[in-house]
Coordinates of C-alpha atoms in Angstrom, one line a residue:
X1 CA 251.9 154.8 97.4
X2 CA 249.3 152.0 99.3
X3 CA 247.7 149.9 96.3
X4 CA 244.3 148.4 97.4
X5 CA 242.7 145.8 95.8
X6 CA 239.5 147.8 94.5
X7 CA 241.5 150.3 92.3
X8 CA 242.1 153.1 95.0
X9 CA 245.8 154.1 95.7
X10 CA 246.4 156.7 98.5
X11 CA 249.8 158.3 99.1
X12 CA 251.8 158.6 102.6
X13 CA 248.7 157.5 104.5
X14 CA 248.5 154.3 107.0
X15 CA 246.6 151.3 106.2
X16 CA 243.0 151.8 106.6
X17 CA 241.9 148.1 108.0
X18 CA 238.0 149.3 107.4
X19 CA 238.9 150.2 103.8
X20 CA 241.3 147.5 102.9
X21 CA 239.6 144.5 104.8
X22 CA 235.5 145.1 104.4
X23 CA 235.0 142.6 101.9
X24 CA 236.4 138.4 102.1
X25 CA 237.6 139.0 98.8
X26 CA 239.7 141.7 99.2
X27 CA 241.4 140.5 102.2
X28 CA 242.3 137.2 100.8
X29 CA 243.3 138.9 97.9
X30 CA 246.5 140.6 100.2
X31 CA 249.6 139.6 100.3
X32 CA 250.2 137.1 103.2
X33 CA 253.6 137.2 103.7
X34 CA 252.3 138.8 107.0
X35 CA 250.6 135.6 108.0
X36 CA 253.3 135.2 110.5
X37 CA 253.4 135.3 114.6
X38 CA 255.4 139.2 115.2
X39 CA 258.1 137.3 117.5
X40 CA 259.8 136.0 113.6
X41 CA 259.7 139.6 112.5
X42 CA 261.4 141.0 115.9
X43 CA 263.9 137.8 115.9
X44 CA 264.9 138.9 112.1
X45 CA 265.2 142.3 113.2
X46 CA 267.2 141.1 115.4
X47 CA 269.6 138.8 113.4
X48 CA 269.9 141.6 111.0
X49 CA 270.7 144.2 113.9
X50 CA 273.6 141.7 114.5
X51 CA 274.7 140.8 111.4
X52 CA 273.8 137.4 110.8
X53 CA 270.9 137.7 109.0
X54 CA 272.5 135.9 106.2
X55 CA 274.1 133.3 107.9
X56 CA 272.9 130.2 106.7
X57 CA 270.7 128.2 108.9
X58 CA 269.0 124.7 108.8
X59 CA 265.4 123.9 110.4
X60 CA 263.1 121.1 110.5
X61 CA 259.4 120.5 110.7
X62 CA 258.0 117.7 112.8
X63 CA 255.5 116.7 115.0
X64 CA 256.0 114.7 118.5
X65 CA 253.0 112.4 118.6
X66 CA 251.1 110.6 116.1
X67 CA 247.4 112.4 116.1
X68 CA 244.2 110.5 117.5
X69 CA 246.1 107.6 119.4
X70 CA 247.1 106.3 116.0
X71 CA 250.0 104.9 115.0
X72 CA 250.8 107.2 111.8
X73 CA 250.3 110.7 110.1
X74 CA 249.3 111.7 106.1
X75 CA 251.6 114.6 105.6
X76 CA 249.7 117.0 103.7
X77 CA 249.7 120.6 102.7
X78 CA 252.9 121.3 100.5
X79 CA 251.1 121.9 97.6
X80 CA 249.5 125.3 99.7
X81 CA 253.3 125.9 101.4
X82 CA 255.1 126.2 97.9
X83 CA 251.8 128.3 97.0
X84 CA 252.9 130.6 99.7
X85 CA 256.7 130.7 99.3
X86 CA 256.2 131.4 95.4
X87 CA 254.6 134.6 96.3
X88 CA 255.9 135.3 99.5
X89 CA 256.7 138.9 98.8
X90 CA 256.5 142.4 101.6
X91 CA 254.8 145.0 99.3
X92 CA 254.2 148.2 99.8
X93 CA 251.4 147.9 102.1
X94 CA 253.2 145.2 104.5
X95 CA 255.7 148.0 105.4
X96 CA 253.7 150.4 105.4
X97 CA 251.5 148.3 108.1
X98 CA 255.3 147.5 110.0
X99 CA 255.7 150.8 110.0
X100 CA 252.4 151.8 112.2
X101 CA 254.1 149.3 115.0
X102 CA 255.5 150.7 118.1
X103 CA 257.6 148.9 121.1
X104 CA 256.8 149.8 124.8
X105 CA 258.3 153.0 125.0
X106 CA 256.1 154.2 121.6
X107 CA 259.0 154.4 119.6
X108 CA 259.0 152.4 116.1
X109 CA 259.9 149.0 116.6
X110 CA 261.3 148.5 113.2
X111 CA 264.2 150.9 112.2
X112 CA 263.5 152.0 108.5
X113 CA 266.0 150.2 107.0
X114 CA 265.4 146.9 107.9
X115 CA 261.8 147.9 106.5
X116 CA 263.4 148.3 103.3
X117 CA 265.5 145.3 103.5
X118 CA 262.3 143.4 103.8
X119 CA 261.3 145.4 101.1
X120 CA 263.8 143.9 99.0
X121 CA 263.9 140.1 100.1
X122 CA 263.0 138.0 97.7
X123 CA 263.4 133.6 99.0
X124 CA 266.5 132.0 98.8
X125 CA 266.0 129.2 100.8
X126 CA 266.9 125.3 99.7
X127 CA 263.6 123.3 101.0
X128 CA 263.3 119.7 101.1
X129 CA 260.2 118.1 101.5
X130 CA 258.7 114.3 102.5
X131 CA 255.8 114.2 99.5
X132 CA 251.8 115.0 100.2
X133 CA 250.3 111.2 101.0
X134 CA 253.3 110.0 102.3
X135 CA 252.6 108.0 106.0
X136 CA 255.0 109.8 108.3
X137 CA 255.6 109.3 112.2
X138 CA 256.4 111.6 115.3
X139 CA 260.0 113.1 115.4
X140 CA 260.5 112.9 111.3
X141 CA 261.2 116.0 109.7
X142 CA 258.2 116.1 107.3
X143 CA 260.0 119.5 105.8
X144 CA 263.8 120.8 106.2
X145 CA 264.6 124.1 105.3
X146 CA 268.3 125.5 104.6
X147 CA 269.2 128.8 103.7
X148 CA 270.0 132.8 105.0
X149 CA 268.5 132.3 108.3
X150 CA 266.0 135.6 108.4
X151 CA 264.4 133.8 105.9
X152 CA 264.4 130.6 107.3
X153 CA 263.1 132.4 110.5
X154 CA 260.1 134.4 109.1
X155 CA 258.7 131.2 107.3
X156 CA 258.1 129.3 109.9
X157 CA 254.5 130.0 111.5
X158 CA 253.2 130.0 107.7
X159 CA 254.8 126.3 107.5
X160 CA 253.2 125.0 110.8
X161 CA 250.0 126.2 110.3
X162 CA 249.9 124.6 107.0
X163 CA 251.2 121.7 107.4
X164 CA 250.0 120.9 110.6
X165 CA 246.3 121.4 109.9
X166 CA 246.4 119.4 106.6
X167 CA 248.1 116.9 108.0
X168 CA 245.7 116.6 110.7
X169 CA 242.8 116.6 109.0
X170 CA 244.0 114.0 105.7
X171 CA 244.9 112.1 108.4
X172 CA 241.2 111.7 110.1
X173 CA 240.2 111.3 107.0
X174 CA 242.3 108.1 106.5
X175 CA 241.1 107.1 109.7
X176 CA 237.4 107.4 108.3
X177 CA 238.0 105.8 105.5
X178 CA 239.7 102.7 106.8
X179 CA 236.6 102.3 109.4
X180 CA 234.8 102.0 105.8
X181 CA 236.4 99.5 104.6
X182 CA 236.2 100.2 101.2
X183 CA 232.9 101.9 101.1
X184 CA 232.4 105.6 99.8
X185 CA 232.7 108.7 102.5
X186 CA 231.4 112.0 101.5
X187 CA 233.1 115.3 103.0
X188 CA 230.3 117.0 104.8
X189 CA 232.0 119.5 106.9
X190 CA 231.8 123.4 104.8
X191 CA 229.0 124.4 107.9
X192 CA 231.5 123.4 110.4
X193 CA 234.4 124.3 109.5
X194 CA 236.7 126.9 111.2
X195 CA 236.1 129.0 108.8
X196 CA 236.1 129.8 105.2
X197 CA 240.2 129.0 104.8
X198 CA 239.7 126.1 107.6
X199 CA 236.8 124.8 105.1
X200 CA 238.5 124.8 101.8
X201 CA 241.9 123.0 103.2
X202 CA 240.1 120.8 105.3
X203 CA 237.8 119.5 101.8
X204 CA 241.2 119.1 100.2
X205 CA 243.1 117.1 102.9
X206 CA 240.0 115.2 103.3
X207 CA 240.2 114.1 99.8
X208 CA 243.2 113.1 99.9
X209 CA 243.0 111.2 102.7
X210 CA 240.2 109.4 101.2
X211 CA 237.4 110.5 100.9
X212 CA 235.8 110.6 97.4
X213 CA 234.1 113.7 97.4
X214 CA 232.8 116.9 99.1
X215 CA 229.7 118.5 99.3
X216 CA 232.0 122.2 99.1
X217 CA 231.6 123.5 95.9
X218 CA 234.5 126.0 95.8
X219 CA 236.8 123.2 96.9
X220 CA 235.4 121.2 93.7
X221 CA 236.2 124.3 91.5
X222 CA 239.5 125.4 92.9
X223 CA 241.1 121.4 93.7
X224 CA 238.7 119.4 91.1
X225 CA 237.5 117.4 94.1
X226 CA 233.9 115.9 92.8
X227 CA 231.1 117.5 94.4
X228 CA 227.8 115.2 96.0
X229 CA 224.5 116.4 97.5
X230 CA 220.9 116.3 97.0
X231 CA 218.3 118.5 99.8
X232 CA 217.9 119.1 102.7
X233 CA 214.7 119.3 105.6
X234 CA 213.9 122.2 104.5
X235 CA 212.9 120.9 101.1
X236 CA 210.5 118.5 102.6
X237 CA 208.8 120.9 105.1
X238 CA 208.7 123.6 102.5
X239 CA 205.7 121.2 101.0
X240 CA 202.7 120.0 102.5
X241 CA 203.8 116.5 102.8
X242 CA 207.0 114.3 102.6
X243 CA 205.7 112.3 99.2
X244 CA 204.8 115.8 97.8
X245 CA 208.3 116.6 98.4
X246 CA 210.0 114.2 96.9
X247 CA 207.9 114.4 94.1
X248 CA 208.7 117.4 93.1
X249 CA 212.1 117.3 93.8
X250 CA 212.3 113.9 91.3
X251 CA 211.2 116.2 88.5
X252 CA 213.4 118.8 89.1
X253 CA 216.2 116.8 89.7
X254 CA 215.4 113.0 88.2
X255 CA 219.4 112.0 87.5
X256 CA 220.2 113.4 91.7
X257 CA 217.8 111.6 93.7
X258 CA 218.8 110.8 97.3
X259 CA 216.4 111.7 99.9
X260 CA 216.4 112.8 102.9
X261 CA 214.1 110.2 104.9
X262 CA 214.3 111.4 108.7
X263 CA 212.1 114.5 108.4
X264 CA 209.3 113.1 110.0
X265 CA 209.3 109.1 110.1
X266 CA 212.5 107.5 108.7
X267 CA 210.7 104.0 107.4
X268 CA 208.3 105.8 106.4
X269 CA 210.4 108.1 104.3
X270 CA 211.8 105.2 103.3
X271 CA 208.4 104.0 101.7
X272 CA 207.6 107.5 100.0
X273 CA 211.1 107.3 98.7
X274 CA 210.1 103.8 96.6
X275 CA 207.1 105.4 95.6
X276 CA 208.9 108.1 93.5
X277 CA 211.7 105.4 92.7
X278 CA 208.8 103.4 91.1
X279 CA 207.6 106.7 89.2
X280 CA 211.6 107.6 88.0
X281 CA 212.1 104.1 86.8
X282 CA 208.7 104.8 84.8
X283 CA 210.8 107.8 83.2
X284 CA 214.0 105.9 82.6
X285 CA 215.4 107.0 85.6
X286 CA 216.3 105.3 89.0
X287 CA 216.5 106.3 92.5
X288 CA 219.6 106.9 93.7
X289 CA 219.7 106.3 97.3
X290 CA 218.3 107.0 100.9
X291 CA 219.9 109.5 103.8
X292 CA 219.7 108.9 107.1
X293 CA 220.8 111.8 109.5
X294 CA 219.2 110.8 113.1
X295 CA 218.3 107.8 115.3
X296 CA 219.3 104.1 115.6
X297 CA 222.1 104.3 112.2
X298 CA 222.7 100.4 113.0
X299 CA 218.6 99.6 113.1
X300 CA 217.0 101.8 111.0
X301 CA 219.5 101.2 107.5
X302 CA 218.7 97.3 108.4
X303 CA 214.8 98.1 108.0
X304 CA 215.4 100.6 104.8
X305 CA 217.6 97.8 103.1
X306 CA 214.4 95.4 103.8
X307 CA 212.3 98.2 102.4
X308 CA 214.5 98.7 99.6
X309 CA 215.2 95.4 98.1
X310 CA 211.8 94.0 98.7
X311 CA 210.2 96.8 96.6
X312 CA 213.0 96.1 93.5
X313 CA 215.7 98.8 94.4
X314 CA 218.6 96.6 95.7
X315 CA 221.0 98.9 94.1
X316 CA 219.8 102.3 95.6
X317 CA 222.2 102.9 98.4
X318 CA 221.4 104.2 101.7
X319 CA 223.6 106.7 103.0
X320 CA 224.6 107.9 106.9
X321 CA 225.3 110.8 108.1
X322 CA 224.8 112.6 111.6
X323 CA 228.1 113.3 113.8
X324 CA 230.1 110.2 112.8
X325 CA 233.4 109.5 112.8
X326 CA 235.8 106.4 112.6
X327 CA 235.1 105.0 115.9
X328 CA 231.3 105.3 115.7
X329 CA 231.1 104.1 111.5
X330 CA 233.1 101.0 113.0
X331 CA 230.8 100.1 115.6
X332 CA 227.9 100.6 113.1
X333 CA 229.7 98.2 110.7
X334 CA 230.2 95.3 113.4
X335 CA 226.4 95.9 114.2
X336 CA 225.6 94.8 110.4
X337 CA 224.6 98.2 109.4
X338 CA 223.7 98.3 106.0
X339 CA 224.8 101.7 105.0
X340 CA 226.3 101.7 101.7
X341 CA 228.0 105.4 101.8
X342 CA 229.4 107.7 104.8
X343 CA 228.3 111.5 105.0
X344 CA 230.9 112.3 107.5
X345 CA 230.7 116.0 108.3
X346 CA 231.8 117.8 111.7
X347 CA 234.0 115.6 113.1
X348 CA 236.1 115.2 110.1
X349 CA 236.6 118.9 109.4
X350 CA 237.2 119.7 112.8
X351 CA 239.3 116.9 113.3
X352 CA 237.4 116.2 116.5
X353 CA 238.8 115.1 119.9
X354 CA 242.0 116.4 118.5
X355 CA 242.4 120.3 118.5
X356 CA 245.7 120.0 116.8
X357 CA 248.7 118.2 115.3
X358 CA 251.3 120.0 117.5
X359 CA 253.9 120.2 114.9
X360 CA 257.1 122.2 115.9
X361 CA 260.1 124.2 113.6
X362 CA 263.5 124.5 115.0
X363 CA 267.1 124.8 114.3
X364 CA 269.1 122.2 114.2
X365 CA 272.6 123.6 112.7
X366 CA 274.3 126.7 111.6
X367 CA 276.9 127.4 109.3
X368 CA 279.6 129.5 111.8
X369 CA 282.2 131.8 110.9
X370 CA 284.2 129.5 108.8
X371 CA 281.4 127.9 107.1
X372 CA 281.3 124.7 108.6
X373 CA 278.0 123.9 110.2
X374 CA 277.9 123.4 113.8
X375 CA 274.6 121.5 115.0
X376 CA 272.5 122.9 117.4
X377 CA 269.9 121.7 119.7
X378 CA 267.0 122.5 121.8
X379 CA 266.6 121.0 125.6
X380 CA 263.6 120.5 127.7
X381 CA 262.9 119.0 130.9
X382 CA 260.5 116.9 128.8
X383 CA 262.5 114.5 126.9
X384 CA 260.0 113.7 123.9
X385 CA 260.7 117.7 123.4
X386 CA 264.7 117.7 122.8
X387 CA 265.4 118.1 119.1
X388 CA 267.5 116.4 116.8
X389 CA 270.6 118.2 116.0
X390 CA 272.3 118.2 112.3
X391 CA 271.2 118.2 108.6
X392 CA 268.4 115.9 108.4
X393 CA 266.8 113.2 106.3
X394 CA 264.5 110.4 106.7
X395 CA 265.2 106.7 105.1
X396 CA 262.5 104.3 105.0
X397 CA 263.1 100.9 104.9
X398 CA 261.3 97.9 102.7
X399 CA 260.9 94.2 102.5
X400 CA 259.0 92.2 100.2
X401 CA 256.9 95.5 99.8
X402 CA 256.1 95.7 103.3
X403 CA 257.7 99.1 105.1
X404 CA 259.5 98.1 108.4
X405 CA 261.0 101.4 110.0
X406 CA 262.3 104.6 109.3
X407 CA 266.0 105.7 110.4
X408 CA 266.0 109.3 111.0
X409 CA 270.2 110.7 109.3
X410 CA 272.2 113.6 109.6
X411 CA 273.4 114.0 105.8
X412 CA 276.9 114.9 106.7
X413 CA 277.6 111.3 108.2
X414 CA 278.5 108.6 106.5
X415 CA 275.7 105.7 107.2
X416 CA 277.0 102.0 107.3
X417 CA 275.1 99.4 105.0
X418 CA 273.6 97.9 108.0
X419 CA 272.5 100.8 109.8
X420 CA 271.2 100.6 112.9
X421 CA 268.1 103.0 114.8
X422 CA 267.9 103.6 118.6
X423 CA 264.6 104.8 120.0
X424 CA 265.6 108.4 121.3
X425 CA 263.1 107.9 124.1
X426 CA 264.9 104.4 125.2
X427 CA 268.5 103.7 124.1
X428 CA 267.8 99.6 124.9
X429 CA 265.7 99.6 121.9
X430 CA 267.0 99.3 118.6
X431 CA 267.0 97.5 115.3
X432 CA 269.0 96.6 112.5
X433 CA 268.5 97.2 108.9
X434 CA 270.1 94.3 106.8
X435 CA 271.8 95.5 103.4
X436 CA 269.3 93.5 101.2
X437 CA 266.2 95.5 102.3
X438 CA 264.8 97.9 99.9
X439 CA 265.5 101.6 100.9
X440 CA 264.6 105.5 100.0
X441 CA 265.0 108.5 101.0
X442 CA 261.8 110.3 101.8
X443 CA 262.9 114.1 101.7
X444 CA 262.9 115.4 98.2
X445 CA 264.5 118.9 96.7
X446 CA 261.2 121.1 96.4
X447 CA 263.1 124.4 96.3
X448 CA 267.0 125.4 95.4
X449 CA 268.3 128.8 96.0
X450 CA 264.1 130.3 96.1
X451 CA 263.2 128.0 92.2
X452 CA 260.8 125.6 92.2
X453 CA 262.5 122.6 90.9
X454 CA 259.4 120.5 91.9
X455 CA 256.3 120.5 90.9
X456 CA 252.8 119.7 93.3
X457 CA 251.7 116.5 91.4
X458 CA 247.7 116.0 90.9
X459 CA 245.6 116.1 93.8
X460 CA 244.3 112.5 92.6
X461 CA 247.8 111.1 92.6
X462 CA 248.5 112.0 96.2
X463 CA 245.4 110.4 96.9
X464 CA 246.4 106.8 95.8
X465 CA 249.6 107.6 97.0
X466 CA 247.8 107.5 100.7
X467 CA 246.5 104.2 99.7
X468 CA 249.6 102.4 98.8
X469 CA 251.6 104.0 101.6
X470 CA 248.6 102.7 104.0
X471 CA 249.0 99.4 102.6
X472 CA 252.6 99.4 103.0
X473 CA 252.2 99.4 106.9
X474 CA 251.4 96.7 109.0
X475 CA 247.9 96.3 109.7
X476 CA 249.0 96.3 113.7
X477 CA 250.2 100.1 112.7
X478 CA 246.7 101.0 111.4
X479 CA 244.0 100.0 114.7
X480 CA 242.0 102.2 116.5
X481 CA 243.1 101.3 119.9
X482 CA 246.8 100.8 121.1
X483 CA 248.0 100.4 117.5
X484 CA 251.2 98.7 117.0
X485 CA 254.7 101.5 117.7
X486 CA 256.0 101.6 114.2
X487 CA 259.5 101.6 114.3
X488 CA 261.5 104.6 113.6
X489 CA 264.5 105.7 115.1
X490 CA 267.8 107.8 115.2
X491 CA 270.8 106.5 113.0
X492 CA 273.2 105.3 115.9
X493 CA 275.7 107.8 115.2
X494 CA 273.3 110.4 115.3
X495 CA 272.0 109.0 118.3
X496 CA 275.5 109.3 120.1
X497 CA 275.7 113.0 118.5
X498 CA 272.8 114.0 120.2
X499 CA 273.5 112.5 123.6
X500 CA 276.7 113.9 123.7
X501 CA 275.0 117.5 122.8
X502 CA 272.5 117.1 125.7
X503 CA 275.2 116.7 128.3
X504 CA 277.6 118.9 127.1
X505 CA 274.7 121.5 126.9
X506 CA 273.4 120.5 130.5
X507 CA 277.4 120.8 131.7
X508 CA 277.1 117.2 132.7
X509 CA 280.5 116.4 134.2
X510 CA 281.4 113.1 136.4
X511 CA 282.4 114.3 139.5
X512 CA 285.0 112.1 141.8
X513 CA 283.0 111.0 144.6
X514 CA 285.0 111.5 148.0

């Protein structure tokens, strides 16, 4: 029996798409344990074919390079991957869908009884997790995953498209928002987003990269991000003239009153604009602000801050908007631009000049016959994409407040009190980590055995938790152009571990030379 969202059941009949998907609601309102690339499902059918679908497996998440040329990454998005793994569940119409799939030779590609076993899987996975806000770096696993290794292997594309998109964008976001340097950005992006899921993630991980509001209403109602916004052109050329239009849009609105000055004449925007702040003050009101969305940002905020202050409103502010990001709102601030808040729209959401994070899932150990976990490990002719064998966690180390480097550990060693890291990329580079620096652990027990044992802590507490991590870094780490390496590393013995993996894996041998 299929169950559809709108009431309707139908029995022993395929899912009908154009039934089940013709509204946005009802197809969000699936299940998405589906929300998966088919090669996981074939792989599991596969484990399970051969018996080792419950052989416990470990994977990490990570990502190679730090996004934008920066030197860091806000890792953002567990809050939506334990949202997905709570009710990660194949019902009745996932099978049935699995079930409609054929291989090459039109045969079902599924057997029935792994259909069922899906249909019976419920999460037993251990997951570790570094926390949302947290300033990560390329190679750290931001999430580690231990458990039956079908499950392990189905949950992956779900985790890298969360995470990797969040993180992207929460990142750009604290990238913004340091360019600001302390002023208020606005989250403009809902029109340009990649769509309705793209929009709604991308408002959150902008918030908690920094930004202190959105103008997305659904993201204010489902996240409690505050909401901003006033009117658009089309309010102004809806009336006969500019001053008519902010008129009447003070009476409707007296407490909201930021307006749109570029419609026709920006300074002279400007001027109507005093003209209705003079009438609002009249009715105990003030006017809030100025937006400029086009032309000279750096020149035209100068003239409206002249306008502004000389006509008795030194405390309305002017806001920008109009394609910006953190490279062009810096240049406007070392022109003297006198923009008091940031509209910062398509470039944010988008997380422009960067399509996407690039974070990668893979095995790093397996338990074998006996139990014992043997570590396992990916090679490439590219070194930055060889992965780091074992059971891993990531140690971050402090002094006098200030965070110094991150020694990436296998669990199962035993690490000295002064560890030492070694660049994977360049063996001659290493440091040491004295015994009287300040450490932790940054991978923390999310799930045991398929429980929750951790609960997502509020979105505003992430959010300062990007602001003390950010001023934790050195402010080298944190620059737009070549920004200081921070320095993170493999623990030494891991280091060895892995070496000795790659050329045992590439049948390196020395050879007596005749």
């Amino acid at each position: 029996m299929l169950h559809y969202p709108f009431g309707e059941s139908y029995a022993d009949e395929p899912v009908n798409q154009e039934i089940a998907l013709h509204t946005l609601s009802a197809r969000y309102r699936h299940s998405l344990t589906l929300l998966t690339d088919l090669y996981q499902l074939t792989m599991a059918y596969g484990y399970w074919k051969n018996g080792l679908a419950d052989r416990q497996a470990v994977f990490h998440l990570a990502f190679r390079k730090c996004p934008f040329g920066g030197g860091y990454a806000i890792a953002a998005g567990l809050h939506d991957v334990v949202g997905f793994l709570e009710s990660m569940r194949f019902d009745e119409s996932d099978i049935s869908f699995l079930h409609t799939l054929h291989g090459h030779d039109g045969k079902p590609l599924f057997e029935p009884e792994f259909l069922r076993f899906l249909g019976e899987l419920t999460l037993e996975c251990d997951l570790d997790a570094i926390p949302e806000g947290t300033a990560v770096f390329a190679h750290e696993p931001l999430i580690r995953v231990r458990g039956p290794l079908v499950q392990a292997q189905i949950i992956e594309t779900a985790l890298l498209n969360i995470i990797n998109f969040q993180t992207l964008i929460a990142t750009k976001a604290a990238r913004v928002c340091f360019a600001a340097k302390g002023k208020p950005v606005l989250e403009f992006g809902l029109r340009r987003a990649q769509g309705i899921d793209g929009a709604l993630s991308a408002s959150r991980a902008a918030y908690i990269g920094g930004c202190e509001a959105t103008s997305n209403v659904l993201a204010g109602k489902l996240f409690g991000i505050p909401v901003r916004g006033t009117h658009a052109h089309s309010w102004v050329m809806v009336f006969d003239d500019e001053l008519e239009a902010f008129a009447a849009y003070a009476r409707a609105m007296p407490n909201n009153c930021v307006f749109l000055v570029d419609t026709y004449d920006t300074l002279e925007g400007v001027r109507n604009a005093v003209q209705i702040g003079h009438r609002l003050r009249e009715q105990g009101h003030e006017l809030s602000g100025v937006r400029l969305d086009s032309g000279d940002l750096a020149f035209l905020s100068i003239e409206a801050r002249k306008i502004l202050d000389e006509a008795g409103f030194p405390n309305a502010a002017i806001v920008a908007s109009n394609d910006l990001d953190e490279q062009l709102i810096d240049s406007l601030q070392n022109q003297g631009a006198a923009i008091g808040v940031w509209g910062v729209g398509t470039k944010l959401v988008t997380a422009f000049d960067q399509a996407a994070l690039g974070g990668v899932y893979k095995l790093s150990a397996i338990q074998d016959a006996c139990g014992q976990y043997q570590p396992k490990i990916k090679l490439s002719e590219q070194a930055v994409k060889i992965s780091t064998p074992g059971i891993l966690n990531v140690r971050r180390f402090r002094l006098e407040g200030q965070a110094i480097g991150d020694m990436v550990f296998d669990e199962l060693d035993a690490i000295p009190d002064s560890p030492t890291i070694v660049d994977p990329a360049d063996a001659t580079r290493r440091k040491v980590f004295s015994p009287d620096m300040t450490r932790e652990d940054l991978l923390e027990p999310v799930f045991r055995k398929g429980r929750l044992v951790r609960e997502s802590p509020p979105i505003d507490a992430i959010r300062m938790r990007v602001k003390s991590q950010l001023e934790a870094l050195h402010a080298g780490v944190k620059r737009f152009l070549n920004p200081h390496s921070y320095p993170v590393g493999l623990e030494e013995k891991l280091f060895n571990s892995r070496r000795e993996l790659v050329f045992e894996a590439r049948g390196h041998h020395i050879r007596e030379v005749k």
